[in-house]
GROMACS .gro file of C-alpha atoms in nm:
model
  255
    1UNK     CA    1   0.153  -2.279   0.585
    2UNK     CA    2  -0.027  -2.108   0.851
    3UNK     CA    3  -0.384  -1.934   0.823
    4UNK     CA    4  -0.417  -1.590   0.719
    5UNK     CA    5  -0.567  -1.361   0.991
    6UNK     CA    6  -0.781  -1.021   0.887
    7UNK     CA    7  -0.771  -0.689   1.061
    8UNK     CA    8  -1.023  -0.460   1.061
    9UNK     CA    9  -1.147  -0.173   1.350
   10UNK     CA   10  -0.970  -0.310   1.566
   11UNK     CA   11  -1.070  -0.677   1.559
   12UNK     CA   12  -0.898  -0.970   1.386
   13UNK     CA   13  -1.049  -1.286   1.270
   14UNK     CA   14  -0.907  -1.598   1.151
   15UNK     CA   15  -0.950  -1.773   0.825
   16UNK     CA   16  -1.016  -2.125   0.823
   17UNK     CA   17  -0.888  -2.344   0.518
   18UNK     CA   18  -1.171  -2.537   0.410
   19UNK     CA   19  -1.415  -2.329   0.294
   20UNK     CA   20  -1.374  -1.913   0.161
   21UNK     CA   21  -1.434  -1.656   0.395
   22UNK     CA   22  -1.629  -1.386   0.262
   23UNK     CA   23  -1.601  -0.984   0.320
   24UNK     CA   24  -1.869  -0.739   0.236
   25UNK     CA   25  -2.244  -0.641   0.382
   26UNK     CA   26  -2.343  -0.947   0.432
   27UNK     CA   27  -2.084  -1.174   0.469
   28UNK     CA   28  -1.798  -1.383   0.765
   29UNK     CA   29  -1.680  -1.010   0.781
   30UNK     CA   30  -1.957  -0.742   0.776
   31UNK     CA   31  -1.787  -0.457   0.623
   32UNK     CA   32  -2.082  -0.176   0.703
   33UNK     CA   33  -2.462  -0.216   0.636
   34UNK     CA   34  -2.389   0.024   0.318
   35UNK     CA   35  -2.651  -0.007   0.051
   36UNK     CA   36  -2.377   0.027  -0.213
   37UNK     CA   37  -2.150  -0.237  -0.062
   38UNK     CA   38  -2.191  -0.588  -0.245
   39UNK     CA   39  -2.325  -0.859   0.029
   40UNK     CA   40  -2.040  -1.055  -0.065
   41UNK     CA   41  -1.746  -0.825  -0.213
   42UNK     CA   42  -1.432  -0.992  -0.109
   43UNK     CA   43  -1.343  -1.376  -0.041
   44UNK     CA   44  -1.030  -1.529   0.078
   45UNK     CA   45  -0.987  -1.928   0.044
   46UNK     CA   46  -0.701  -2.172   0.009
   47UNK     CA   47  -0.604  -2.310  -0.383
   48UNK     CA   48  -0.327  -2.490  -0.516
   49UNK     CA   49  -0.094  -2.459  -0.202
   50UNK     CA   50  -0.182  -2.075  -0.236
   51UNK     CA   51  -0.399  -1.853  -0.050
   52UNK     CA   52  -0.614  -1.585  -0.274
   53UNK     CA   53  -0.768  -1.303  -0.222
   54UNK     CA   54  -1.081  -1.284  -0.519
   55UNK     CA   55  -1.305  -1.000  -0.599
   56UNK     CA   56  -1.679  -1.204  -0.619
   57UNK     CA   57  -1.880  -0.908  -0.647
   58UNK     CA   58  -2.009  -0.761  -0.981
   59UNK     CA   59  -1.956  -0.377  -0.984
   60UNK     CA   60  -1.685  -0.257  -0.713
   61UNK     CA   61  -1.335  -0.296  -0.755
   62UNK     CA   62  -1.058  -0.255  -0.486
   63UNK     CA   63  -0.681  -0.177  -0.475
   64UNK     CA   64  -0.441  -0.415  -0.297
   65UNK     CA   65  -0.081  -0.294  -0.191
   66UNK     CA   66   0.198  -0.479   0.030
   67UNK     CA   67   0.303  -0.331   0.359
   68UNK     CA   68   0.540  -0.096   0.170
   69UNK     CA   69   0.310   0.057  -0.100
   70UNK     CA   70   0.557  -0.035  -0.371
   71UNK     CA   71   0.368  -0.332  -0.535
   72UNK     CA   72  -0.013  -0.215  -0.647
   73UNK     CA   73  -0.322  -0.386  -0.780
   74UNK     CA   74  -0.636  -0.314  -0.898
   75UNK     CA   75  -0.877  -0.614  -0.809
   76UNK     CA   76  -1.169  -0.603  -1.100
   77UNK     CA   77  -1.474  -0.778  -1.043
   78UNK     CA   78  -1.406  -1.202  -1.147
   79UNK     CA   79  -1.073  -1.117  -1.101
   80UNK     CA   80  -0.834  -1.309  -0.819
   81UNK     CA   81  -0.455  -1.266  -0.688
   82UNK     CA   82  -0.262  -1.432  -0.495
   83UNK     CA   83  -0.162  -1.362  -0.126
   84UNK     CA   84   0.227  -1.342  -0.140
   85UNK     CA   85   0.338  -1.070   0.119
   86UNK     CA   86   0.285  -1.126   0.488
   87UNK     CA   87   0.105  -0.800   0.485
   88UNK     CA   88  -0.162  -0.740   0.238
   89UNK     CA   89  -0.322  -0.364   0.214
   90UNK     CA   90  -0.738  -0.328   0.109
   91UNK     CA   91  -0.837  -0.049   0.016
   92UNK     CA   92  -1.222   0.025  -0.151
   93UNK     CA   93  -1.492   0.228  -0.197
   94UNK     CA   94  -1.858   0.230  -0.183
   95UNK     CA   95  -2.079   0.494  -0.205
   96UNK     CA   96  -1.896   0.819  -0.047
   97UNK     CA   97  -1.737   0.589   0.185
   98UNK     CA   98  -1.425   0.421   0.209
   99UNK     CA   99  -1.299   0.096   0.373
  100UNK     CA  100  -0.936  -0.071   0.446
  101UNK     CA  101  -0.879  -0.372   0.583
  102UNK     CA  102  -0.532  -0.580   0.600
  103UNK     CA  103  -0.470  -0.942   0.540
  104UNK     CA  104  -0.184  -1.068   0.755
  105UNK     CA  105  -0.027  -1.440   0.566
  106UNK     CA  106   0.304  -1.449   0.839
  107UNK     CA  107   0.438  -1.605   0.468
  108UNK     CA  108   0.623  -1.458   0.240
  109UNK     CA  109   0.685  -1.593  -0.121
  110UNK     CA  110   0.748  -1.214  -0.284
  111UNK     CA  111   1.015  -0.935  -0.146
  112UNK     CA  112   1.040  -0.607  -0.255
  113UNK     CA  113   1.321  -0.390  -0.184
  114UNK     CA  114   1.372  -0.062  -0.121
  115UNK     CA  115   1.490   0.122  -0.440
  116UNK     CA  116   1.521   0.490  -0.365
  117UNK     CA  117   1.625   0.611  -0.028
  118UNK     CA  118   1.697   1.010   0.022
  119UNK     CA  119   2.010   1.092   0.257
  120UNK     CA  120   1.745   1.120   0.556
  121UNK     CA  121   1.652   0.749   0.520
  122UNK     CA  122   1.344   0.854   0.368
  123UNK     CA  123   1.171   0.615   0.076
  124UNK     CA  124   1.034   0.762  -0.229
  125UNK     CA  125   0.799   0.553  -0.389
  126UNK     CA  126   0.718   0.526  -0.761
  127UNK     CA  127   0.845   0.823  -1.025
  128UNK     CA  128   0.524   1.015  -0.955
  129UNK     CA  129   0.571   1.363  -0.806
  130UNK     CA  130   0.285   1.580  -0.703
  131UNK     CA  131   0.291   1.999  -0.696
  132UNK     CA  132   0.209   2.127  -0.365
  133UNK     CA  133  -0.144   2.232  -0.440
  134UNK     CA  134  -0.183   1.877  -0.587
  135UNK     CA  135  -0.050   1.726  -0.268
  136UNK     CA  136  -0.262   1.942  -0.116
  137UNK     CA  137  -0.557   1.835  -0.286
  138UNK     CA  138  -0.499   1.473  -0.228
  139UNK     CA  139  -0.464   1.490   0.138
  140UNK     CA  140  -0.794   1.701   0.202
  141UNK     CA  141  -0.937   1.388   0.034
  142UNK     CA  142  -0.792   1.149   0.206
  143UNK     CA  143  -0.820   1.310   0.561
  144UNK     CA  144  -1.064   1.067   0.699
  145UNK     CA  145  -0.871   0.763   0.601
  146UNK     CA  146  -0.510   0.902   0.702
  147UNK     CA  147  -0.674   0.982   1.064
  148UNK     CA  148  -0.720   0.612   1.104
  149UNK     CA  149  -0.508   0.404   1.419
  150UNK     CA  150  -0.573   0.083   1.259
  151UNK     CA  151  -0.747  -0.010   0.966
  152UNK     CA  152  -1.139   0.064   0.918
  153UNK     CA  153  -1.347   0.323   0.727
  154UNK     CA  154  -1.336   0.674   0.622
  155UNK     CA  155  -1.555   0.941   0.452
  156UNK     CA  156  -1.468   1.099   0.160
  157UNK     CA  157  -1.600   1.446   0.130
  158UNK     CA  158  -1.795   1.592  -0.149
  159UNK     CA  159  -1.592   1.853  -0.406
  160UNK     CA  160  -1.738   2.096  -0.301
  161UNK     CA  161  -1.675   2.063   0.085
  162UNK     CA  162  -1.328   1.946  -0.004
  163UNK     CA  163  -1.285   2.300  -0.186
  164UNK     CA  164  -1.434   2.453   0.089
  165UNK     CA  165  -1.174   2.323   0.364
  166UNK     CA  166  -0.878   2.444   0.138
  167UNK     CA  167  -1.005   2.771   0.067
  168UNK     CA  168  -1.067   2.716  -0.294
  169UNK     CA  169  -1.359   2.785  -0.546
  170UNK     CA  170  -1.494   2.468  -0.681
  171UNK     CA  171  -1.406   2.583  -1.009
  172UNK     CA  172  -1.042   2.581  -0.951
  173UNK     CA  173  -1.059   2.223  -0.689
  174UNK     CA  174  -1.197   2.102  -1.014
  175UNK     CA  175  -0.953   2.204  -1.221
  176UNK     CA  176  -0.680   2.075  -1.071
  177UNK     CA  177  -0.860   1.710  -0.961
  178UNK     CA  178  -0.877   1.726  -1.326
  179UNK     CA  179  -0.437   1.782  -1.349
  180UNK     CA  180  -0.406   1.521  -1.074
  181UNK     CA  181  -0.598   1.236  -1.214
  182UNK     CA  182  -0.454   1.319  -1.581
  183UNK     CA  183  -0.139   1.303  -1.421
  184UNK     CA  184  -0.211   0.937  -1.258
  185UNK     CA  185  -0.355   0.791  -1.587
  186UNK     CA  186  -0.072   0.892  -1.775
  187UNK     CA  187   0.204   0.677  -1.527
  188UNK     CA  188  -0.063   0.411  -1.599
  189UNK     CA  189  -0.299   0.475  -1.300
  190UNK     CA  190  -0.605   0.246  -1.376
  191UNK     CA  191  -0.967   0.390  -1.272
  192UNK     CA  192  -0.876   0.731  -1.303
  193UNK     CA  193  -1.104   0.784  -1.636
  194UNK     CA  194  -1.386   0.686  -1.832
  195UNK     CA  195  -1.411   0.531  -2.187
  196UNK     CA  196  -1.305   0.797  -2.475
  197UNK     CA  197  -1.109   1.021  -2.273
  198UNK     CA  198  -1.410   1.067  -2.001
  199UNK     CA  199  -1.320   1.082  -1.675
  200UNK     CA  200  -1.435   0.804  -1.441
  201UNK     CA  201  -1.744   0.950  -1.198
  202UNK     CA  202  -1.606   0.797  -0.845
  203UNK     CA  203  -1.218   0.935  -0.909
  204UNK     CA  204  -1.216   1.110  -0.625
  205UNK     CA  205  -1.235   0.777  -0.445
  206UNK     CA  206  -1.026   0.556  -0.683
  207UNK     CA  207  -0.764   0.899  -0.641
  208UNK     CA  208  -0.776   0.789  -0.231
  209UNK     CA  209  -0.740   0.421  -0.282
  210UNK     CA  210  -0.412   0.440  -0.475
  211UNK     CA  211  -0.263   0.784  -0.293
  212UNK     CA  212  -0.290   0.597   0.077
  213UNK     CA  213  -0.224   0.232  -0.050
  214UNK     CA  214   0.080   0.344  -0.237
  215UNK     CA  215   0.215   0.607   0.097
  216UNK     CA  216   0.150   0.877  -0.218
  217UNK     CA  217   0.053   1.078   0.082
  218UNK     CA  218   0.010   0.975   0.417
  219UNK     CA  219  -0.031   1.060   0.806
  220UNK     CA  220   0.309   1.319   0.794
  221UNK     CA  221   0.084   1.537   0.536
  222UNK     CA  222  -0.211   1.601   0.785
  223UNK     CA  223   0.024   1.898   0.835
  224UNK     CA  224   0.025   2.077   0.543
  225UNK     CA  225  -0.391   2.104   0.587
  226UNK     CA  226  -0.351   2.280   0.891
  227UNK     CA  227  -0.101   2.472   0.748
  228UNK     CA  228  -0.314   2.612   0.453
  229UNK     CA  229  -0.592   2.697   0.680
  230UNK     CA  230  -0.354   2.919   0.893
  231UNK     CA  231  -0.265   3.082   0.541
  232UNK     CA  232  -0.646   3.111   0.423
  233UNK     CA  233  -0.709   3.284   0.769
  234UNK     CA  234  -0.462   3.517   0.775
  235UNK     CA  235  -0.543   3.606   0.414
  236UNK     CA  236  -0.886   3.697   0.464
  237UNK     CA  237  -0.743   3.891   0.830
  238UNK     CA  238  -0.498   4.065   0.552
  239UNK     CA  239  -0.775   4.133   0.265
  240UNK     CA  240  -0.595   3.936   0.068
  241UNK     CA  241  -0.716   3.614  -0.131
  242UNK     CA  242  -0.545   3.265  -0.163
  243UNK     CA  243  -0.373   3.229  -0.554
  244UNK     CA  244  -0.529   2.931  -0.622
  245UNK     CA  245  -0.306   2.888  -0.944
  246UNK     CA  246   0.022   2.873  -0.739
  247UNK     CA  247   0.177   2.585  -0.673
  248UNK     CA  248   0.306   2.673  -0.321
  249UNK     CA  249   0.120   2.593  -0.040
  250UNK     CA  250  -0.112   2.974   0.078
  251UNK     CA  251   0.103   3.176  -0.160
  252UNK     CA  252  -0.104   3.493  -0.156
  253UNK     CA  253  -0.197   3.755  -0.410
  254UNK     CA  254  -0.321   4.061  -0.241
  255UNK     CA  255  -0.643   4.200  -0.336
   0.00000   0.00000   0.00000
């Protein structure tokens, strides 16, 4: 069984087998000198013939995918899996920002296969299907993190700037954040809300964690933001305003 090797920025370092190695603030791998980032988050250490990944930290949580985004976890403080892909996918949050890192086994004890294919040779993954403006929504989100080479960090903007870069009032970005993540919880989407129906304060980065680890959305949708902002502009050019209530990307109601 060989060591497990960890990419992150750019950089890779190796995992020895006696003792864990630890990821977060203060740690083997320093993460970020982010206040809300645990000092030790994340450890990786040898068990049983096994290699796991454990979440030692108290309050963040972080979602774990294989190299195809069809197998998902949510990793809950005290809580442990094991590393069974030769690619494993981290993806969490702390404060507004958020961090991805991948664990690479070169052992592979679980296979998934590929269970819908369009005629292209495209994969659809998971029985979740997103409107445009949802996609939409999702994407200027994620931007920072889809943007990324390798794996690393990424910002995740505020509602109200998020609204801003699609053209939309916060009233209606809110409104449909609200459709997307009620969407999500209902396929079983864990993080998405509160206790008694509340809706969970950090969604919007929870939302990002499972859209990019699960290829919900990913690099091929930058487009559709660039899209949208051609639309807005020419809009306001026409006098018109964007229909925030459509579901196709800059439809246009004039004004």
């Amino acid at each position: 069984m060989t060591n497990p090797r960890i990419e992150f920025c750019g950089e890779w370092y190796d995992v020895a087998d006696d003792e864990p190695f630890y990821i977060g603030r203060d740690a083997d791998l320093v993460i970020d000198e982010n206040p809300f980032l645990h000092r030790r988050f994340l450890a990786v250490s040898r068990e049983n013939g096994l290699w796991w990944l454990a979440n030692v930290g108290t309050l963040l949580s972080a979602t774990v995918s294989d190299d195809s985004g069809q197998v998902q976890a949510w990793l809950a403080p005290n809580a442990r899996l094991p590393i069974v892909f030769p690619t494993l996918n981290v993806l969490f949050s702390a404060g507004s920002t958020t961090y991805d890192f991948a664990i690479h086994s070169g052992s592979e004890y679980f296979a998934t296969s590929q269970l819908t294919s369009a005629s292209t040779g495209e994969t659809t993954v998971g029985p979740i299907h997103l409107t445009t403006s949802q996609r939409l929504l999702v994407v200027a989100l994620a931007e920072d993190i889809l943007k990324q080479n390798s794996p690393g960090r990424g910002e995740i903007p505020a509602s109200a700037d998020a609204a801003a870069r699609l053209g939309w009032t916060q009233t209606a970005f809110n409104r449909k954040l609200d459709n997307v993540c009620d969407k999500l919880d209902r396929h079983g989407v864990q993080g998405l809300r509160g206790g008694r129906g509340k809706l969970a304060t950090n969604r919007r980065a929870r939302l990002v964690e499972y859209a990019v680890s699960t290829r919900l959305v990913d690099a091929d949708d930058l487009i559709l933001l660039e899209r949208n902002a051609a639309e807005v502009e020419a809009a306001a050019s026409a006098g018109a305003e964007p229909d925030e209530s459509a579901e196709t990307t800059g439809s246009i109601t004039p004004s």
